[in-house]
Coordinates of C-alpha atoms and ligand atoms in Angstrom, one line a residue:
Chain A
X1 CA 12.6 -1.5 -13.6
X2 CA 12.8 0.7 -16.7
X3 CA 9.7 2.4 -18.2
X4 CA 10.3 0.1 -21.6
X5 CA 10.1 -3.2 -19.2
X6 CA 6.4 -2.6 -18.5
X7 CA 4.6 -5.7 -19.7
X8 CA 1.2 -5.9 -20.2
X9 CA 0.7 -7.6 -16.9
X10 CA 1.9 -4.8 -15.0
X11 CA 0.5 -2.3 -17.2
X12 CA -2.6 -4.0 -16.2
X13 CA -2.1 -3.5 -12.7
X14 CA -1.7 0.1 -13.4
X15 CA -4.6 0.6 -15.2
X16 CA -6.5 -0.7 -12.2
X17 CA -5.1 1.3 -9.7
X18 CA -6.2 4.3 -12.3
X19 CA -9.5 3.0 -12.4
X20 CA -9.9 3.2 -8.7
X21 CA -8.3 6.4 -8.4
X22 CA -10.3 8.8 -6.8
X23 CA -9.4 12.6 -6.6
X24 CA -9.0 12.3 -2.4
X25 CA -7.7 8.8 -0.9
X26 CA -7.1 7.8 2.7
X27 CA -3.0 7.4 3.2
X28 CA -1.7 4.1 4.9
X29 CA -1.5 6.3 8.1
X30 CA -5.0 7.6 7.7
X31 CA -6.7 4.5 7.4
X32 CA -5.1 3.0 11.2
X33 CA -7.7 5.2 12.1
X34 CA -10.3 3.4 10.6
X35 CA -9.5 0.2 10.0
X36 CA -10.2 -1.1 13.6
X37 CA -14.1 -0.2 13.8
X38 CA -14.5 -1.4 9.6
X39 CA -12.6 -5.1 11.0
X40 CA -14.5 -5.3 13.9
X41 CA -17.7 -5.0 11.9
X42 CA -16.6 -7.0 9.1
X43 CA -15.7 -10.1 11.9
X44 CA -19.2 -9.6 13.6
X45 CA -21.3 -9.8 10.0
X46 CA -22.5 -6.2 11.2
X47 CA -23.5 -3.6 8.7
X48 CA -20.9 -2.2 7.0
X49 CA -20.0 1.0 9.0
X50 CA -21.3 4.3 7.3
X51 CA -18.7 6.2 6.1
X52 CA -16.9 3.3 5.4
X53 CA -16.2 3.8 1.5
X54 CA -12.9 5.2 2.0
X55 CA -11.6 2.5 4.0
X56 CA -12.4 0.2 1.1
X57 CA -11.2 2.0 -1.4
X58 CA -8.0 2.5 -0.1
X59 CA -7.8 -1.0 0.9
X60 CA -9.1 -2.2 -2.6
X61 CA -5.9 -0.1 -4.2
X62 CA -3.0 -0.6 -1.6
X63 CA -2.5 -4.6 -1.3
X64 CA 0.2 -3.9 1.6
X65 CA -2.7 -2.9 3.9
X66 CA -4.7 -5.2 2.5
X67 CA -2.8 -8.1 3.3
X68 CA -2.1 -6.4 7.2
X69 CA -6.0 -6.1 7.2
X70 CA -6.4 -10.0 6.7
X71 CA -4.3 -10.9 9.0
X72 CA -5.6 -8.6 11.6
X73 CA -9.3 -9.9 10.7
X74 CA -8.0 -13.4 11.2
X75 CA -6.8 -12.5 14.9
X76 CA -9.9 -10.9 15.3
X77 CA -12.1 -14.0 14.4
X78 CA -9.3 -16.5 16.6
X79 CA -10.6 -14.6 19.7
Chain B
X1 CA 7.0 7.3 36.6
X2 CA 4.4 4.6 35.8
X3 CA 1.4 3.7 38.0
X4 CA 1.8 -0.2 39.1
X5 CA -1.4 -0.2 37.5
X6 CA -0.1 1.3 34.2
X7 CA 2.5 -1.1 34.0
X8 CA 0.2 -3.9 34.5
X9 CA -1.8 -2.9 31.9
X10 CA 1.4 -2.5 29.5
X11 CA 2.0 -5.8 30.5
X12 CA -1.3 -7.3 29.6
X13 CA -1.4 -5.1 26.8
X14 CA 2.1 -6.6 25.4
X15 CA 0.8 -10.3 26.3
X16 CA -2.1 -9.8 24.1
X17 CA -0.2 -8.4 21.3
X18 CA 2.1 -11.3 21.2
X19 CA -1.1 -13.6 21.0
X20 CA -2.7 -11.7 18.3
X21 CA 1.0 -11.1 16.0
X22 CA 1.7 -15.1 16.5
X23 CA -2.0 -15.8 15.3
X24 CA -2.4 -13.4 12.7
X25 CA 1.5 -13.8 11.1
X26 CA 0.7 -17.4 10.6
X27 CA 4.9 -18.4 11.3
X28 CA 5.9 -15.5 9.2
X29 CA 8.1 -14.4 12.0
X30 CA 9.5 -16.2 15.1
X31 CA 8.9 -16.0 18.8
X32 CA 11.9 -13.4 19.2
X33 CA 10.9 -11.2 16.3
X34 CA 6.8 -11.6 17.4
X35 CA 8.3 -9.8 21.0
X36 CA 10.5 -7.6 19.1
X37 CA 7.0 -6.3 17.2
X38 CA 4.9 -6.3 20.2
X39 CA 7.6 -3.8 21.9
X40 CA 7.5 -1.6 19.3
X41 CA 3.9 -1.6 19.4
X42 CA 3.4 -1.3 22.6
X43 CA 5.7 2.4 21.9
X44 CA 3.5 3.2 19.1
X45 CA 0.1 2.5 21.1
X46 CA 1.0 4.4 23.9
X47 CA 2.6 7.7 21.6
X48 CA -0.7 7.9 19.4
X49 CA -3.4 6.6 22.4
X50 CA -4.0 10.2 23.7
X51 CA -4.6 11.4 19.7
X52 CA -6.6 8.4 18.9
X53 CA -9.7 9.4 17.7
X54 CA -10.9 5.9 16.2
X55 CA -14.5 4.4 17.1
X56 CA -12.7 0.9 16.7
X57 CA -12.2 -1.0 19.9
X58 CA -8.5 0.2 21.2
X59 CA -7.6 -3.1 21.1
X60 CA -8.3 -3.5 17.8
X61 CA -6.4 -0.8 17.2
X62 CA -3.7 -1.8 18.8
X63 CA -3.4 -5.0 16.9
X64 CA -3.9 -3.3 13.5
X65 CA -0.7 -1.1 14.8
X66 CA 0.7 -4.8 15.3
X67 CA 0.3 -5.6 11.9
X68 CA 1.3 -2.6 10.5
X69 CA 4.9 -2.7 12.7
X70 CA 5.7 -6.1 12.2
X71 CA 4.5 -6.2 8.4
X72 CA 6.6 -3.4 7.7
X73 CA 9.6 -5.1 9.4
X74 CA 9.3 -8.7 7.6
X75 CA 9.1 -7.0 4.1
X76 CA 12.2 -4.8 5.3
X77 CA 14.5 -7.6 6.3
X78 CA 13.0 -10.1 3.1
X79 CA 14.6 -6.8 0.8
X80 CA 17.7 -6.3 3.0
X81 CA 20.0 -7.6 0.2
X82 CA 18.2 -6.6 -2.9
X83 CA 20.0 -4.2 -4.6
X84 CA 19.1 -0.3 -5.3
X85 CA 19.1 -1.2 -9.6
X86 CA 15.7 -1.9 -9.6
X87 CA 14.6 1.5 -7.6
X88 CA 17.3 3.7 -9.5
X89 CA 16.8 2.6 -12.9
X90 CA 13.4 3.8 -12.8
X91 CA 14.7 7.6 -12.0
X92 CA 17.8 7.2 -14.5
X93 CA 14.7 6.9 -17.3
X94 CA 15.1 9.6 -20.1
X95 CA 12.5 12.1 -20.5
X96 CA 12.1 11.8 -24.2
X97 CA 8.7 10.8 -25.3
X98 CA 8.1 6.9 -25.7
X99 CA 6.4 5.3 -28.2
X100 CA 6.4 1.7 -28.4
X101 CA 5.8 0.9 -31.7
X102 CA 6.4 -2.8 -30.9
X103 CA 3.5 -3.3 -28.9
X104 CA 1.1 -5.9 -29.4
X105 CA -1.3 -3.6 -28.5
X106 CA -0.6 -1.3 -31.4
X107 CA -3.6 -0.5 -33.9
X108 CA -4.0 0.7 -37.2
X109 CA -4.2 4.0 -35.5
X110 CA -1.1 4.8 -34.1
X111 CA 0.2 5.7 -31.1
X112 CA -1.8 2.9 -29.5
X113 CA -3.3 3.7 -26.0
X114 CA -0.3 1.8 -24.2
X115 CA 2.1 3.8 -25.9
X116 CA 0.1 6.8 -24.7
X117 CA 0.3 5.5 -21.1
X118 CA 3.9 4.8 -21.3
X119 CA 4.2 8.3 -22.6
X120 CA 2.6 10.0 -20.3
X121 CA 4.6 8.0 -17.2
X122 CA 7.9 9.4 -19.0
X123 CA 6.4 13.1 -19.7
X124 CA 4.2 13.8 -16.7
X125 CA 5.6 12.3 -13.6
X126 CA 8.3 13.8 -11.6
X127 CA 11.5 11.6 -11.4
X128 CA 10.3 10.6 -8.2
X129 CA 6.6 9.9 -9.0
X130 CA 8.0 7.6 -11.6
X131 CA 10.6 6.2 -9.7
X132 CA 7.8 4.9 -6.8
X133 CA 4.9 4.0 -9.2
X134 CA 7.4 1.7 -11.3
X135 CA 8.9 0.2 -8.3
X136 CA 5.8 -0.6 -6.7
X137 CA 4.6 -2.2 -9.7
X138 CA 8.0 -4.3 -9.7
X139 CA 6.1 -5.7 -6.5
X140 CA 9.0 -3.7 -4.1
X141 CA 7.1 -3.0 -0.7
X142 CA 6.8 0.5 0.4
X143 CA 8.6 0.4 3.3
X144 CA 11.6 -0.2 1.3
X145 CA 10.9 2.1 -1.6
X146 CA 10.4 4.4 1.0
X147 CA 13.5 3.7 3.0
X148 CA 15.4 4.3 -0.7
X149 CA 13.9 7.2 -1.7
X150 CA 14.5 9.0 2.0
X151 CA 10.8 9.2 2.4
X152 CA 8.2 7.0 4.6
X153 CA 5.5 5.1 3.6
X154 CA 2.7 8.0 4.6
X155 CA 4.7 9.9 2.0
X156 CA 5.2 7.6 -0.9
X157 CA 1.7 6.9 -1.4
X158 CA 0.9 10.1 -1.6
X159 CA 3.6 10.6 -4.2
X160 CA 1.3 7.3 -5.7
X161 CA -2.0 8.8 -5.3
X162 CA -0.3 12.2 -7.1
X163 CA 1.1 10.3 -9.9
X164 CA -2.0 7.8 -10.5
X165 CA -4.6 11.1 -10.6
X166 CA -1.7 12.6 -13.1
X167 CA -1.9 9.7 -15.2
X168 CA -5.9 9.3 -15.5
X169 CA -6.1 13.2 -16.1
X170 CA -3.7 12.6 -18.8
X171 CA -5.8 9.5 -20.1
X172 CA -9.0 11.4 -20.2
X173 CA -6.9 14.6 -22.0
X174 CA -5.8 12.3 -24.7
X175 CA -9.1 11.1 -25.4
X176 CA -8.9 7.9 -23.9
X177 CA -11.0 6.3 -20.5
X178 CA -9.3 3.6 -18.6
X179 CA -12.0 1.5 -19.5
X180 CA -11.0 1.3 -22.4
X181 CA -7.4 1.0 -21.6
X182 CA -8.8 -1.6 -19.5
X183 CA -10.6 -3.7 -22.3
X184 CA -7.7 -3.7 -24.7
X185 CA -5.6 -5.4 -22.0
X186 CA -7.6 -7.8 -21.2
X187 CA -8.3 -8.8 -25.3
X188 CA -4.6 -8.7 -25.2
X189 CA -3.8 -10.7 -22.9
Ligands
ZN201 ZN1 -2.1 1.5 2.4

């Protein structure tokens, strides 16, 4: 894509992801380190872990993880 | 050499995987490719179980590997053909300043604030930071962005996360929040 082919709906996703932008983030890697005791909590209703703000931010901002997170919730809640 | 023990619990480890992948994939991949993830995880799991330092349930873990693996391997092979344009023509962008005088977002007071954005992704990124944040936004997974920019997907959001705090800094230098950017979008649109 060239920078002059940004439409407003992907500006739009841009501007989000600047919104939620915080000056330290959990990488994709970092968060397999977390994501199993946040999804096991999460498919119990249990409290939200503490400590777990992270976790959603970088889920709330990278939909690729996101979308592995549902899927691995859904296993989760078949068993 | 492994323990018969250890090999029965790769084995029952590998069984569940395959479980889990077929229930959570929900037919995005076949029984072939489902076995072809859980071996690969089953690698993975047992490379990173002595440095796991998790809470989570191992298990849970170990599916969440799953996902990752085979995730990263269904988005690969959906992009296999698609050509390098729309990664490259990001990085062949000129550097000149860009104001987009066309926009409907354009004000009385010019350069509007999506000019300004648009500026700052052709003056303050690196080639490289541009060339990921615009492919991503094409909705190109990272895995392949990655694979195309000789990187992995660890790296390129970093890259991301470097480019994204560039671009509100920039924002907030030129006078402008990204609430703001935020509201005009949305009247816009
Ligand atoms: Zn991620």
């Amino acid at each position: 894509m060239q920078l002059n082919e940004l439409n407003n709906e992907k500006l739009s996703s841009l501007v989000e992801m600047i919104r939620l932008t915080k000056p330290e983030e959990l990488t994709c890697d970092d968060l397999l380190a977390y994501v199993a005791t946040y999804a096991d909590a999460c498919v119990k209703d249990l409290p939200v872990p503490v400590g777990s703000e992270p976790v959603q931010q970088h889920l709330s901002i990278c939909s690729e993880c996101m979308e592995e997170f549902q899927s691995l919730v859904n296993v989760l809640r078949l068993r | 050499m492994l323990k018969t023990s250890d090999s029965e619990a790769i084995h029952d480890l590998r069984t569940i995987l395959i479980r889990g992948l077929t229930g959570g994939l929900q037919g995005k991949a076949d029984s072939n490719l489902i076995e072809d993830f859980a071996q690969e995880t089953v690698l993975k799991v047992l490379a990173g179980i002595n440095s796991y330092r998790g809470e989570g349930k191992l298990l849970t873990w170990a599916l969440a590997i799953g996902m990752r693996v085979s995730y990263s391997e269904l988005r690969r092979s959906r992009y296999k053909d698609v050509s390098l344009d729309a990664i490259e023509s990001a990085g062949r962008f000129a550097m000149e300043p860009f104001f987009d005088r066309t926009s409907t977002l354009d004000s009385a007071d010019s350069p509007s604030i999506l000019a300004i954005l648009k500026d700052l992704i052709a003056t303050i990124l690196t080639p490289r930071q541009r060339e990921a944040i615009l492919a991503e936004l094409d909705g190109i997974p990272q895995v392949v962005i990655a694979d195309r920019l000789g990187t992995n997907r660890n790296a390129l959001y970093k890259l991301g996360h470097d480019a994204r705090v560039k671009l509100k800094q920039g924002l907030i230098d030129a006078g402008k929040s990204v609430d703001d950017v935020r509201e005009l979008i949305i009247d816009a649109s």
